[in-house]
Coordinates of C-alpha atoms in Angstrom, one line a residue:
M3 CA 98.5 80.1 8.3
S4 CA 97.6 82.0 11.5
D5 CA 93.9 80.7 11.6
D6 CA 95.4 77.1 11.4
N7 CA 97.8 77.7 14.2
S8 CA 95.2 79.2 16.4
T9 CA 92.7 76.4 15.6
C10 CA 95.6 73.8 16.6
N11 CA 96.3 75.7 19.9
S12 CA 92.7 75.8 20.7
K13 CA 92.5 72.0 20.2
D14 CA 95.8 71.4 22.2
S15 CA 94.2 73.7 25.0
N16 CA 91.1 71.7 25.1
D17 CA 93.0 68.2 25.1
L18 CA 95.2 69.8 28.0
Q19 CA 92.1 70.7 29.9
H20 CA 90.3 67.4 29.2
R21 CA 93.6 65.4 30.4
M22 CA 93.6 67.6 33.6
K23 CA 89.9 67.1 34.2
K24 CA 90.2 63.5 33.6
N25 CA 93.2 63.3 36.0
I26 CA 91.4 65.3 38.8
D27 CA 88.4 63.1 38.4
D28 CA 90.5 59.7 38.7
D29 CA 92.3 61.3 41.7
N30 CA 88.8 62.0 43.3
E31 CA 87.8 58.3 42.2
Q32 CA 90.9 57.2 43.9
M33 CA 90.2 59.2 47.2
D34 CA 86.5 58.1 47.2
E35 CA 87.8 54.4 47.1
N36 CA 90.4 55.3 49.8
D37 CA 87.8 56.7 52.0
D38 CA 85.5 53.7 51.4
V39 CA 88.3 51.3 52.4
L40 CA 89.1 53.4 55.4
S41 CA 85.4 53.7 56.6
R42 CA 85.2 49.8 56.2
L43 CA 88.5 49.2 58.1
M44 CA 87.2 51.7 60.7
E45 CA 83.9 49.8 61.1
K46 CA 85.7 46.3 61.1
F47 CA 87.9 47.5 63.9
E48 CA 85.1 49.0 66.0
R49 CA 84.4 45.4 67.2
F50 CA 87.7 45.2 68.8
G51 CA 88.4 45.8 72.4
E52 CA 86.0 43.9 74.5
I53 CA 87.9 42.2 77.3
D54 CA 87.0 39.0 79.1
L55 CA 88.9 38.0 82.1
I56 CA 89.4 34.3 82.6
Q57 CA 90.4 32.9 85.8
L58 CA 93.3 30.5 85.1
P59 CA 94.7 27.7 87.3
K60 CA 96.9 29.1 90.1
L61 CA 100.6 29.3 88.5
P62 CA 104.0 31.1 89.2
E63 CA 104.2 34.6 88.0
V64 CA 106.2 34.7 85.0
S65 CA 107.7 37.0 82.2
G66 CA 110.3 36.5 79.5
H67 CA 108.8 33.3 78.5
C68 CA 107.9 32.1 75.0
S69 CA 104.9 30.6 73.9
A70 CA 103.4 29.0 70.9
P71 CA 99.8 28.3 69.6
L72 CA 98.7 24.7 69.7
R73 CA 95.6 23.1 68.0
N74 CA 93.3 24.0 71.0
G75 CA 95.5 25.7 73.3
F76 CA 99.1 27.1 73.7
A77 CA 102.4 26.0 75.2
V78 CA 104.6 27.9 77.4
V79 CA 108.5 27.5 77.9
G80 CA 110.9 29.3 80.5
G81 CA 110.8 32.8 81.9
F82 CA 111.4 34.7 84.8
S83 CA 109.5 33.6 88.1
K84 CA 109.7 35.0 91.6
S85 CA 109.0 31.2 93.1
Q86 CA 111.8 28.5 92.3
R87 CA 110.3 26.2 89.9
E88 CA 111.5 22.8 88.3
Q89 CA 112.0 22.7 84.5
S90 CA 108.7 22.1 82.6
I91 CA 106.9 22.6 79.7
L92 CA 103.2 24.0 80.3
L93 CA 100.2 23.1 78.0
Y94 CA 97.3 25.0 78.1
D95 CA 93.7 23.8 76.8
F96 CA 91.3 26.4 75.8
R97 CA 88.3 24.0 75.9
T98 CA 88.9 22.8 79.6
N99 CA 90.8 25.9 81.0
T100 CA 93.3 23.8 82.5
F101 CA 97.0 23.4 82.4
E102 CA 99.1 20.5 82.0
T103 CA 102.6 20.3 83.3
C104 CA 105.2 18.3 81.6
R105 CA 108.4 17.4 83.7
N106 CA 110.5 14.7 83.1
K107 CA 114.3 14.0 82.6
S108 CA 114.6 14.4 78.8
I109 CA 113.2 17.9 79.6
Q110 CA 115.7 18.7 82.4
D111 CA 118.5 17.6 80.3
A112 CA 117.4 19.6 77.1
N113 CA 117.3 22.8 79.7
F114 CA 114.3 24.5 78.7
D115 CA 114.4 26.7 81.6
R116 CA 115.6 30.0 79.6
T117 CA 114.3 33.6 78.9
G118 CA 114.0 35.5 75.8
S119 CA 113.9 32.3 73.5
A120 CA 111.7 31.9 70.6
L121 CA 109.0 29.0 70.5
V122 CA 107.0 27.5 67.4
C123 CA 105.0 24.5 66.9
Y124 CA 105.5 22.4 63.8
R125 CA 102.9 20.0 62.3
N126 CA 100.9 20.4 65.6
R127 CA 103.4 18.0 67.1
Y128 CA 106.8 19.4 67.5
L129 CA 107.7 22.4 69.8
I130 CA 111.0 23.9 68.5
C131 CA 112.8 26.4 71.0
F132 CA 115.6 28.5 69.7
G133 CA 118.3 30.2 71.6
G134 CA 117.8 32.4 74.9
F135 CA 119.5 33.3 77.8
I136 CA 120.1 30.6 80.5
V137 CA 120.9 31.5 84.0
A138 CA 121.8 28.1 84.9
W139 CA 124.8 28.2 82.6
G140 CA 126.5 31.0 84.4
R141 CA 124.3 33.6 82.8
S142 CA 125.1 33.0 79.2
H143 CA 123.1 33.4 75.8
T144 CA 122.9 30.3 73.5
N145 CA 122.0 29.2 69.9
D146 CA 120.9 25.8 70.4
L147 CA 118.0 24.2 68.9
R148 CA 115.7 22.3 71.3
I149 CA 112.8 19.9 70.0
F150 CA 109.8 18.6 72.4
D151 CA 107.5 15.9 70.9
L152 CA 103.9 16.6 72.1
E153 CA 102.6 13.3 71.4
T154 CA 105.3 11.4 73.4
K155 CA 105.8 14.1 76.0
E156 CA 109.6 13.7 75.6
A157 CA 112.2 16.0 74.6
L158 CA 114.5 14.7 71.5
Y159 CA 118.4 14.6 72.4
E160 CA 120.9 16.5 70.5
R161 CA 123.9 14.1 69.1
R162 CA 121.3 11.2 69.5
D163 CA 118.2 11.9 67.9
Y164 CA 119.5 14.8 66.0
F165 CA 122.6 16.9 64.7
V166 CA 122.7 20.4 63.9
S167 CA 125.3 21.9 61.5
G168 CA 125.8 24.5 58.9
E169 CA 126.3 28.5 59.5
L170 CA 124.2 28.7 62.9
P171 CA 123.1 32.0 64.1
H172 CA 125.2 33.5 66.8
I173 CA 124.2 33.1 70.6
R174 CA 121.4 35.6 71.2
D175 CA 118.0 36.1 73.1
K176 CA 115.0 38.5 72.5
H177 CA 115.0 37.5 68.6
T178 CA 111.8 36.1 66.8
A179 CA 111.4 32.8 65.0
V180 CA 108.6 32.0 62.4
I181 CA 107.9 29.1 60.3
H182 CA 107.3 29.1 56.4
N183 CA 107.0 26.5 53.9
N184 CA 108.7 24.0 56.5
K185 CA 111.5 26.2 57.4
L186 CA 112.2 27.8 60.6
Y187 CA 113.5 31.5 60.4
V188 CA 115.2 33.4 63.1
F189 CA 115.6 37.2 62.8
G190 CA 117.4 39.8 65.1
G191 CA 118.2 39.5 68.8
W192 CA 120.6 40.7 71.3
G193 CA 123.9 38.7 72.0
S194 CA 127.4 38.2 71.4
S195 CA 129.2 40.0 68.6
L196 CA 129.8 37.6 65.6
P197 CA 128.6 39.9 62.7
H198 CA 128.4 38.9 59.2
K199 CA 129.6 41.2 56.4
D200 CA 125.8 41.6 55.0
S201 CA 124.3 42.0 58.4
E202 CA 124.3 45.0 60.9
F203 CA 125.6 44.6 64.3
V204 CA 125.1 47.4 66.8
H205 CA 127.2 47.4 69.8
D206 CA 125.5 48.0 73.1
T207 CA 127.2 50.5 75.3
G208 CA 124.9 50.2 78.5
E209 CA 122.6 53.0 78.4
E210 CA 120.0 51.3 80.3
E211 CA 121.4 48.0 81.6
A212 CA 124.8 47.0 82.7
H213 CA 127.1 46.7 79.8
I214 CA 128.3 43.4 78.6
A215 CA 131.2 43.4 76.5
S216 CA 131.0 42.6 72.8
C217 CA 127.2 42.2 73.2
G218 CA 124.4 44.3 70.9
W219 CA 121.9 44.1 68.4
T220 CA 121.8 42.4 65.0
N221 CA 119.6 42.0 61.8
S222 CA 120.7 38.9 60.5
L223 CA 118.4 36.4 59.1
H224 CA 118.8 32.6 59.2
C225 CA 116.8 29.5 58.2
V226 CA 116.8 25.9 58.9
D227 CA 114.7 23.3 57.0
L228 CA 112.6 21.1 59.1
T229 CA 111.8 18.6 56.7
P230 CA 113.4 15.9 58.5
L231 CA 111.2 16.3 61.2
K232 CA 108.0 16.2 58.6
E233 CA 109.4 12.7 57.3
L234 CA 109.9 11.5 60.7
D235 CA 106.2 12.4 61.8
M236 CA 104.9 10.9 58.5
L237 CA 106.9 7.6 59.0
Q238 CA 105.9 7.2 62.7
R239 CA 102.3 7.9 61.8
R240 CA 102.5 5.3 59.1
R241 CA 104.0 2.9 61.4
K242 CA 101.2 3.5 64.1
A243 CA 98.5 3.0 61.6
A244 CA 100.0 -0.4 60.2
K245 CA 100.2 -1.5 63.6
E246 CA 96.6 -0.7 64.3
D247 CA 95.5 -2.3 61.2
S248 CA 97.5 -5.5 62.3
M249 CA 96.0 -5.4 65.7
Q250 CA 92.3 -5.0 64.3
H251 CA 93.0 -7.8 61.8
S252 CA 94.2 -10.2 64.5
R253 CA 91.0 -9.3 66.5
D254 CA 88.9 -10.0 63.7
Q255 CA 90.6 -13.6 62.9
P256 CA 88.8 -16.6 64.8
L257 CA 90.6 -18.3 67.5
S258 CA 92.3 -21.7 67.0
P259 CA 91.6 -24.3 69.4
H260 CA 94.5 -24.6 72.0
I261 CA 96.7 -27.8 71.8
P262 CA 99.0 -28.2 74.8
S263 CA 102.7 -29.1 74.0
K264 CA 104.2 -32.1 75.3
E265 CA 106.7 -31.8 78.1
P266 CA 110.2 -32.6 77.2
S267 CA 111.3 -35.9 78.8
S268 CA 113.6 -35.7 81.9
S269 CA 115.7 -38.5 80.3
L270 CA 116.7 -36.8 77.1
P271 CA 119.9 -35.0 77.1
L272 CA 120.2 -31.5 77.7
L273 CA 122.6 -31.0 74.8
P274 CA 122.8 -32.7 71.3
P275 CA 125.0 -35.7 71.7
T276 CA 127.8 -33.8 69.7
L277 CA 128.1 -31.3 72.5
S278 CA 127.3 -33.5 75.3
S279 CA 131.1 -34.3 76.0
P280 CA 133.7 -31.9 76.6
L281 CA 135.3 -29.9 73.6
P282 CA 138.7 -31.2 72.6
S283 CA 141.5 -28.5 73.6
S284 CA 141.9 -27.7 69.8
S285 CA 138.3 -26.5 69.8
L286 CA 138.8 -24.5 72.8
A287 CA 141.8 -22.8 71.2
T288 CA 139.7 -21.8 68.2
S289 CA 136.8 -20.6 70.2
T290 CA 139.3 -18.4 72.4
S291 CA 140.7 -17.3 69.2
T292 CA 137.7 -16.2 67.7
S293 CA 136.3 -14.6 70.5
T294 CA 139.5 -12.4 71.1
S295 CA 139.0 -11.5 67.3
V296 CA 135.3 -10.5 67.8
K297 CA 136.3 -8.2 70.5
R298 CA 139.1 -6.5 68.7
R299 CA 136.7 -6.2 65.8
A300 CA 134.1 -4.3 68.1
S301 CA 136.7 -2.0 69.0
T302 CA 138.1 -1.3 66.0
N303 CA 134.4 -0.4 64.5
A304 CA 133.3 2.0 67.4
S305 CA 133.7 5.0 65.2
S306 CA 131.9 3.3 62.3
A307 CA 129.1 2.6 64.7
W308 CA 128.7 6.4 65.8
D309 CA 128.9 7.2 62.1
E310 CA 126.0 5.0 61.4
K311 CA 124.0 6.3 64.4
R312 CA 124.5 9.7 63.0
E313 CA 123.3 8.9 59.8
K314 CA 120.2 7.4 61.3
A315 CA 119.7 10.5 63.4
L316 CA 117.8 13.7 62.0
S317 CA 120.1 16.2 60.4
F318 CA 119.4 20.2 60.6
V319 CA 121.5 22.5 58.5
W320 CA 121.7 26.1 59.3
E321 CA 121.7 28.7 56.5
R322 CA 122.4 32.4 56.8
L323 CA 120.2 34.4 54.3
E324 CA 121.4 37.3 52.3
T325 CA 118.5 39.8 51.9
S326 CA 118.1 43.1 49.9
G327 CA 115.9 46.2 50.0
E328 CA 115.2 48.4 52.8
K329 CA 116.4 46.4 55.5
P330 CA 115.1 46.9 59.1
A331 CA 118.0 48.1 61.7
A332 CA 119.3 45.5 64.1
R333 CA 117.0 45.2 67.0
A334 CA 115.6 42.8 69.7
A335 CA 112.6 42.3 71.8
H336 CA 110.5 43.2 68.4
S337 CA 107.7 41.1 67.1
A338 CA 107.0 39.3 64.1
C339 CA 104.4 37.1 62.4
V340 CA 103.7 35.7 58.9
Y341 CA 101.0 36.5 56.4
E342 CA 100.4 35.7 52.7
G343 CA 103.9 34.5 52.2
K344 CA 105.7 37.6 54.1
M345 CA 107.2 38.1 57.2
Y346 CA 106.3 41.4 59.2
V347 CA 108.5 42.8 61.7
F348 CA 107.3 45.5 64.1
G349 CA 109.1 47.5 66.6
G350 CA 111.8 46.6 69.3
R351 CA 114.6 48.1 70.7
T352 CA 118.1 49.2 69.3
R353 CA 120.6 51.9 70.1
P354 CA 119.8 54.6 70.9
C355 CA 116.0 53.9 71.1
R356 CA 113.0 52.0 70.7
T357 CA 111.5 51.9 67.4
N358 CA 107.8 51.8 65.9
D359 CA 108.4 50.9 62.3
L360 CA 106.9 48.1 60.4
H361 CA 108.9 46.1 57.7
V362 CA 107.9 43.4 55.7
L363 CA 110.1 40.6 53.9
S364 CA 109.3 38.5 50.9
F365 CA 110.2 35.0 51.4
S366 CA 110.3 34.2 47.7
S367 CA 112.5 37.3 46.8
L368 CA 114.1 37.8 50.3
E369 CA 113.6 41.5 49.7
W370 CA 112.6 43.9 52.6
R371 CA 110.3 46.8 52.3
K372 CA 109.3 49.5 54.7
V373 CA 105.5 49.7 55.1
K374 CA 104.0 53.3 55.6
L375 CA 102.0 53.3 58.3
H376 CA 98.9 55.9 58.5
G377 CA 96.0 56.4 60.6
D378 CA 96.5 56.2 64.4
H379 CA 99.8 56.8 65.7
I380 CA 101.8 53.9 67.6
P381 CA 104.5 55.1 70.0
V382 CA 107.7 53.5 70.1
R383 CA 107.9 50.0 72.0
S384 CA 109.5 46.9 72.7
W385 CA 108.7 43.5 74.5
H386 CA 105.1 44.0 73.4
S387 CA 102.9 41.0 72.2
C388 CA 101.9 40.5 68.7
V389 CA 99.2 38.1 67.3
L390 CA 98.1 37.6 63.6
I391 CA 94.4 37.8 62.9
P392 CA 94.3 36.4 59.4
Q393 CA 90.5 36.7 59.0
Q394 CA 90.7 40.5 59.5
E395 CA 94.0 40.6 57.6
C396 CA 95.6 42.4 60.5
M397 CA 98.2 42.2 63.3
F398 CA 97.4 43.2 67.0
L399 CA 99.6 44.9 69.2
H400 CA 99.6 45.2 73.0
G401 CA 101.6 46.6 75.8
G402 CA 105.2 46.7 76.2
L403 CA 108.0 49.2 77.2
D404 CA 108.0 52.8 75.9
S405 CA 111.2 54.9 75.5
K406 CA 111.2 55.8 79.3
R407 CA 110.9 52.0 80.1
E408 CA 107.2 52.8 81.4
V409 CA 105.0 49.7 80.9
L410 CA 102.2 50.3 78.3
N411 CA 98.6 49.3 78.1
D412 CA 97.7 50.6 74.8
A413 CA 96.5 48.3 72.0
Y414 CA 96.5 48.7 68.1
V415 CA 95.4 46.8 64.9
I416 CA 97.4 47.1 61.9
H417 CA 96.0 46.2 58.6
L418 CA 98.8 44.6 56.7
P419 CA 97.6 45.1 53.1
S420 CA 97.0 48.8 53.5
G421 CA 99.3 49.7 56.5
F422 CA 96.2 51.5 58.1
V423 CA 96.3 51.6 62.0
R424 CA 93.5 51.9 64.5
R425 CA 93.8 52.4 68.3
V426 CA 91.4 49.9 70.0
P427 CA 90.4 49.9 73.8
D428 CA 93.4 49.7 76.3
H429 CA 94.1 46.4 77.8
P430 CA 95.6 45.8 81.2
K431 CA 99.4 47.0 81.6
R432 CA 101.8 44.4 80.5
A433 CA 105.4 44.1 79.2
W434 CA 107.6 40.7 78.0
H435 CA 104.1 38.8 77.9
T436 CA 102.9 36.6 75.4
A437 CA 99.4 36.5 73.4
Q438 CA 97.6 33.9 71.4
L439 CA 94.6 33.8 69.3
Y440 CA 91.9 31.1 69.7
Q441 CA 88.5 31.4 67.6
S442 CA 87.3 35.1 68.0
H443 CA 89.4 35.9 71.2
I444 CA 93.1 36.9 72.0
Y445 CA 94.6 35.4 75.1
T446 CA 97.4 37.0 77.2
F447 CA 99.4 35.3 79.5
G448 CA 102.3 36.4 82.1
G449 CA 104.3 39.4 81.8
S450 CA 105.7 42.1 83.9
L451 CA 104.2 45.2 85.5
C452 CA 107.4 47.3 85.9
G453 CA 110.5 48.3 83.5
K454 CA 112.6 46.0 85.1
V455 CA 111.8 42.4 84.1

């Protein structure tokens, strides 16, 4: 009996040792795989950092603006400038190294002259600008939605070309906006206090700047469906194609011989015989009565005509989204990008300090998750720039303000699938600037060199 027990114990001990050895081997194998991934990432990011200075056309110095990538360039809207300038939208072309200035009445009426707003480009045709801070309105935040057509170079008019409804984001600036699956998502920002029960609102007590009553940071998330713009774009393109086909068809048709028409004889009466003599008084009375009836009917139907006009205009309905998981703290002056159906949010400022954390939101589940970063350490910052580099599966960060409001010049890349961070060679100091990716280069535009923007 004892021999059997000792045999069993020996067997169990051998099995335990075997399992422990297997676990150690698995751990070593996993570490080797991680080391391989790490070495490949380090080798990949060694190529980052070469800087080419490109002389741009002379433009006013600007910071606090917003920009959006275009097919072969980028667009710039708003911002602070030392020199007074008229409201305009700047379109930069990488191929020709030139800026086109769009300036007209529709742009002035839409009031694109703002700071801290967010800009996206939809379907390579529509610039969509949300929110911001407008000095011309008596130093006021806003939550308006402005649309600029890159093909017609005209801004669409709200309450004529489109209507906005639903649960709008409260007025704010220094927020972020991204597009995913024909929807515009707006996250965070700094503005007036209209908090929702499911979102955090942190009041600003004025540690750094003059205190504005009832203002602070938020982590609310809103979205609006842009499908009406997509349908308008498709409809206009179909009409344009049909018109071009019709013109081409008419050009291909043989010309018919021209036959001059006969001139009307001066002896013919100008009116038909039945109307060449004065109307009887009864007919005049009937005509006057009919005219009065038409005028009254037009006045009565004024509101119905407005309703009909609204039905023909585009309709955008805002929605506040309820999220779950590890939500990022309320913040502003952060950065965001979209990769593989997820939105990544980095850094920003909240009370009492700036942050250096990375959170990711799944659009399918609306669940937040905090990403554990490893590798090189990224100091806290706000007002930095962020560029997604999809070929490398990473986001590029540059500059901004640190905890002492000093302007930074360091740059980092974060490998999004793994959270690995690599510092790349420093770039020129910059805060509240913008950057865009084109082919294999990152272009930085504007910005401030001091803590007070």
